[in-house]
Amino acid sequence: MSSFPALAAPDGPARRQNRLAQLYRRDPGAEGRFWYSVITTGVYCRPTCPSRHARSENIRLHDTLAEARATGFRPCGRCRPEEPSLADRQRVQIDIACRQIDRMGRALTPYEATETTGLSASQFYKLFRRFTGTTPSGWARRETGSPPSPRSGPQ
């Protein structure tokens, strides 16, 4: 055990600079921790939004989604801050595929993977590996003790 006191979260300008840095990196760790609005475009976004970044003086940071909504701006059409995050939606798609593989007792064909998840075959295999750490065939062959669930997020 360490006897060092816990560091307090930065406040004021340091906190803003830290959040802007996360925003400019599109840091997945910032997802759900804050939102931002852009006064020149009239939208509010997630910190991971793929849209081109605004100048820092045009960005307003918000601790909650409710604060971002209160700006009167509209939600971004690219990152869709009102909906679950892309990673959450992908995690659900892969979880559905895992349950389908468990029911069938074999890996999904590329056609079945596309039909089950709505993803292209290449995107499905890439995400399956990212979230489960194995391939669909590996998932189907694993020991049938207590089945692991897909990881909580991209690694």
mmCIF file of C-alpha atoms in Angstrom:
data_model
loop_
_atom_site.group_PDB
_atom_site.id
_atom_site.type_symbol
_atom_site.label_atom_id
_atom_site.label_comp_id
_atom_site.label_asym_id
_atom_site.label_seq_id
_atom_site.Cartn_x
_atom_site.Cartn_y
_atom_site.Cartn_z
ATOM 1 C CA MET A 1 0.000 0.000 0.000
ATOM 2 C CA SER A 2 1.239 3.435 -0.862
ATOM 3 C CA SER A 3 1.053 6.253 1.636
ATOM 4 C CA PHE A 4 0.883 8.894 -1.101
ATOM 5 C CA PRO A 5 -2.336 10.921 -1.154
ATOM 6 C CA ALA A 6 -4.584 10.561 -4.184
ATOM 7 C CA LEU A 7 -4.131 13.319 -6.723
ATOM 8 C CA ALA A 8 -7.097 15.591 -7.158
ATOM 9 C CA ALA A 9 -8.557 16.056 -10.615
ATOM 10 C CA PRO A 10 -7.149 19.155 -12.296
ATOM 11 C CA ASP A 11 -9.398 22.184 -12.261
ATOM 12 C CA GLY A 12 -9.750 25.287 -14.356
ATOM 13 C CA PRO A 13 -7.338 25.916 -17.226
ATOM 14 C CA ALA A 14 -5.357 22.719 -16.596
ATOM 15 C CA ARG A 15 -8.536 20.648 -16.741
ATOM 16 C CA ARG A 16 -9.588 22.370 -19.971
ATOM 17 C CA GLN A 17 -6.172 21.790 -21.539
ATOM 18 C CA ASN A 18 -6.266 18.121 -20.526
ATOM 19 C CA ARG A 19 -9.734 17.648 -22.004
ATOM 20 C CA LEU A 20 -8.827 19.506 -25.188
ATOM 21 C CA ALA A 21 -5.800 17.233 -25.555
ATOM 22 C CA GLN A 22 -8.063 14.189 -25.150
ATOM 23 C CA LEU A 23 -10.486 15.635 -27.671
ATOM 24 C CA TYR A 24 -7.749 16.356 -30.261
ATOM 25 C CA ARG A 25 -6.422 12.781 -29.819
ATOM 26 C CA ARG A 26 -9.982 11.403 -29.981
ATOM 27 C CA ASP A 27 -9.056 9.488 -26.840
ATOM 28 C CA PRO A 28 -11.471 6.553 -26.317
ATOM 29 C CA GLY A 29 -10.868 6.915 -22.572
ATOM 30 C CA ALA A 30 -12.700 10.249 -22.659
ATOM 31 C CA GLU A 31 -15.889 8.656 -24.001
ATOM 32 C CA GLY A 32 -18.752 9.344 -21.592
ATOM 33 C CA ARG A 33 -16.617 11.560 -19.332
ATOM 34 C CA PHE A 34 -17.344 14.822 -21.106
ATOM 35 C CA TRP A 35 -18.947 16.285 -24.230
ATOM 36 C CA TYR A 36 -18.227 19.427 -26.177
ATOM 37 C CA SER A 37 -20.087 21.946 -28.297
ATOM 38 C CA VAL A 38 -18.791 24.122 -31.105
ATOM 39 C CA ILE A 39 -20.188 27.628 -31.269
ATOM 40 C CA THR A 40 -19.342 28.124 -34.966
ATOM 41 C CA THR A 41 -21.254 25.044 -36.136
ATOM 42 C CA GLY A 42 -24.001 24.879 -33.513
ATOM 43 C CA VAL A 43 -23.487 21.180 -32.696
ATOM 44 C CA TYR A 44 -22.471 19.180 -29.657
ATOM 45 C CA CYS A 45 -20.344 16.048 -29.905
ATOM 46 C CA ARG A 46 -18.568 13.210 -28.141
ATOM 47 C CA PRO A 47 -14.840 13.700 -27.513
ATOM 48 C CA THR A 48 -14.191 10.848 -29.979
ATOM 49 C CA CYS A 49 -16.130 12.475 -32.844
ATOM 50 C CA PRO A 50 -14.462 11.865 -36.228
ATOM 51 C CA SER A 51 -15.409 15.345 -37.491
ATOM 52 C CA ARG A 52 -12.756 17.943 -38.168
ATOM 53 C CA HIS A 53 -11.760 19.722 -34.978
ATOM 54 C CA ALA A 54 -12.712 23.302 -34.326
ATOM 55 C CA ARG A 55 -10.341 25.920 -33.015
ATOM 56 C CA SER A 56 -10.048 25.704 -29.252
ATOM 57 C CA GLU A 57 -11.571 29.142 -28.692
ATOM 58 C CA ASN A 58 -14.775 27.919 -30.396
ATOM 59 C CA ILE A 59 -15.095 24.827 -28.199
ATOM 60 C CA ARG A 60 -17.158 24.687 -25.010
ATOM 61 C CA LEU A 61 -16.652 21.678 -22.731
ATOM 62 C CA HIS A 62 -19.486 20.048 -20.783
ATOM 63 C CA ASP A 63 -19.384 17.563 -17.898
ATOM 64 C CA THR A 64 -22.700 15.955 -18.819
ATOM 65 C CA LEU A 65 -24.788 15.297 -21.887
ATOM 66 C CA ALA A 66 -27.563 17.359 -20.286
ATOM 67 C CA GLU A 67 -25.203 20.372 -20.143
ATOM 68 C CA ALA A 68 -24.363 19.912 -23.817
ATOM 69 C CA ARG A 69 -28.077 19.712 -24.707
ATOM 70 C CA ALA A 70 -28.725 22.895 -22.713
ATOM 71 C CA THR A 71 -26.607 24.885 -25.174
ATOM 72 C CA GLY A 72 -29.537 24.763 -27.580
ATOM 73 C CA PHE A 73 -27.286 23.292 -30.244
ATOM 74 C CA ARG A 74 -28.194 20.167 -32.216
ATOM 75 C CA PRO A 75 -26.532 16.759 -31.756
ATOM 76 C CA CYS A 76 -23.761 15.942 -34.228
ATOM 77 C CA GLY A 77 -24.846 13.753 -37.129
ATOM 78 C CA ARG A 78 -21.490 11.927 -37.240
ATOM 79 C CA CYS A 79 -20.858 10.854 -33.638
ATOM 80 C CA ARG A 80 -24.530 10.829 -32.567
ATOM 81 C CA PRO A 81 -24.005 11.818 -28.924
ATOM 82 C CA GLU A 82 -27.603 10.942 -28.027
ATOM 83 C CA GLU A 83 -27.133 7.275 -28.981
ATOM 84 C CA PRO A 84 -24.901 4.563 -27.510
ATOM 85 C CA SER A 85 -21.262 4.915 -28.546
ATOM 86 C CA LEU A 86 -19.942 3.127 -31.621
ATOM 87 C CA ALA A 87 -17.881 0.796 -29.392
ATOM 88 C CA ASP A 88 -20.995 -0.104 -27.385
ATOM 89 C CA ARG A 89 -22.976 -0.813 -30.564
ATOM 90 C CA GLN A 90 -20.139 -2.947 -31.944
ATOM 91 C CA ARG A 91 -19.830 -4.820 -28.640
ATOM 92 C CA VAL A 92 -23.536 -5.708 -28.822
ATOM 93 C CA GLN A 93 -23.165 -6.926 -32.420
ATOM 94 C CA ILE A 94 -20.263 -9.212 -31.468
ATOM 95 C CA ASP A 95 -22.123 -10.465 -28.384
ATOM 96 C CA ILE A 96 -25.052 -11.438 -30.640
ATOM 97 C CA ALA A 97 -22.645 -13.297 -32.933
ATOM 98 C CA CYS A 98 -21.089 -15.122 -29.957
ATOM 99 C CA ARG A 99 -24.514 -16.296 -28.802
ATOM 100 C CA GLN A 100 -25.310 -17.420 -32.350
ATOM 101 C CA ILE A 101 -22.045 -19.402 -32.520
ATOM 102 C CA ASP A 102 -22.839 -20.964 -29.131
ATOM 103 C CA ARG A 103 -26.300 -22.013 -30.364
ATOM 104 C CA MET A 104 -24.987 -23.406 -33.656
ATOM 105 C CA GLY A 105 -21.865 -25.036 -32.207
ATOM 106 C CA ARG A 106 -19.742 -23.810 -35.114
ATOM 107 C CA ALA A 107 -18.308 -20.609 -36.555
ATOM 108 C CA LEU A 108 -20.506 -18.417 -38.719
ATOM 109 C CA THR A 109 -19.954 -18.330 -42.466
ATOM 110 C CA PRO A 110 -19.185 -14.865 -43.857
ATOM 111 C CA TYR A 111 -22.775 -14.651 -45.131
ATOM 112 C CA GLU A 112 -24.192 -15.650 -41.723
ATOM 113 C CA ALA A 113 -21.904 -13.167 -39.980
ATOM 114 C CA THR A 114 -23.154 -10.369 -42.221
ATOM 115 C CA GLU A 115 -26.786 -11.389 -41.740
ATOM 116 C CA THR A 116 -26.406 -11.721 -37.960
ATOM 117 C CA THR A 117 -24.515 -8.483 -37.272
ATOM 118 C CA GLY A 118 -25.114 -6.192 -40.237
ATOM 119 C CA LEU A 119 -21.345 -5.761 -40.581
ATOM 120 C CA SER A 120 -19.273 -6.600 -43.632
ATOM 121 C CA ALA A 121 -17.387 -9.883 -43.286
ATOM 122 C CA SER A 122 -14.009 -8.154 -42.958
ATOM 123 C CA GLN A 123 -15.295 -5.701 -40.342
ATOM 124 C CA PHE A 124 -16.965 -8.561 -38.457
ATOM 125 C CA TYR A 125 -13.751 -10.604 -38.226
ATOM 126 C CA LYS A 126 -11.701 -7.566 -37.215
ATOM 127 C CA LEU A 127 -14.155 -6.602 -34.445
ATOM 128 C CA PHE A 128 -14.689 -10.188 -33.324
ATOM 129 C CA ARG A 129 -10.970 -10.577 -32.717
ATOM 130 C CA ARG A 130 -10.736 -7.182 -30.984
ATOM 131 C CA PHE A 131 -13.580 -7.873 -28.559
ATOM 132 C CA THR A 132 -13.080 -11.587 -27.872
ATOM 133 C CA GLY A 133 -9.350 -12.070 -28.383
ATOM 134 C CA THR A 134 -9.985 -15.023 -30.697
ATOM 135 C CA THR A 135 -11.491 -15.872 -34.075
ATOM 136 C CA PRO A 136 -15.056 -17.106 -34.586
ATOM 137 C CA SER A 137 -13.645 -20.627 -35.185
ATOM 138 C CA GLY A 138 -11.612 -20.352 -31.984
ATOM 139 C CA TRP A 139 -14.726 -19.228 -30.129
ATOM 140 C CA ALA A 140 -16.658 -22.246 -31.407
ATOM 141 C CA ARG A 141 -13.823 -24.658 -30.443
ATOM 142 C CA ARG A 142 -13.213 -23.303 -26.938
ATOM 143 C CA GLU A 143 -13.834 -25.395 -23.862
ATOM 144 C CA THR A 144 -17.518 -25.454 -23.003
ATOM 145 C CA GLY A 145 -17.081 -24.920 -19.238
ATOM 146 C CA SER A 146 -18.234 -21.437 -18.377
ATOM 147 C CA PRO A 147 -18.259 -19.478 -21.636
ATOM 148 C CA PRO A 148 -16.365 -16.200 -21.515
ATOM 149 C CA SER A 149 -18.230 -13.121 -22.626
ATOM 150 C CA PRO A 150 -16.798 -10.602 -25.077
ATOM 151 C CA ARG A 151 -14.349 -8.162 -23.501
ATOM 152 C CA SER A 152 -15.709 -4.925 -22.169
ATOM 153 C CA GLY A 153 -14.083 -2.866 -24.900
ATOM 154 C CA PRO A 154 -11.413 -2.439 -27.509
ATOM 155 C CA GLN A 155 -7.928 -3.155 -26.278
#
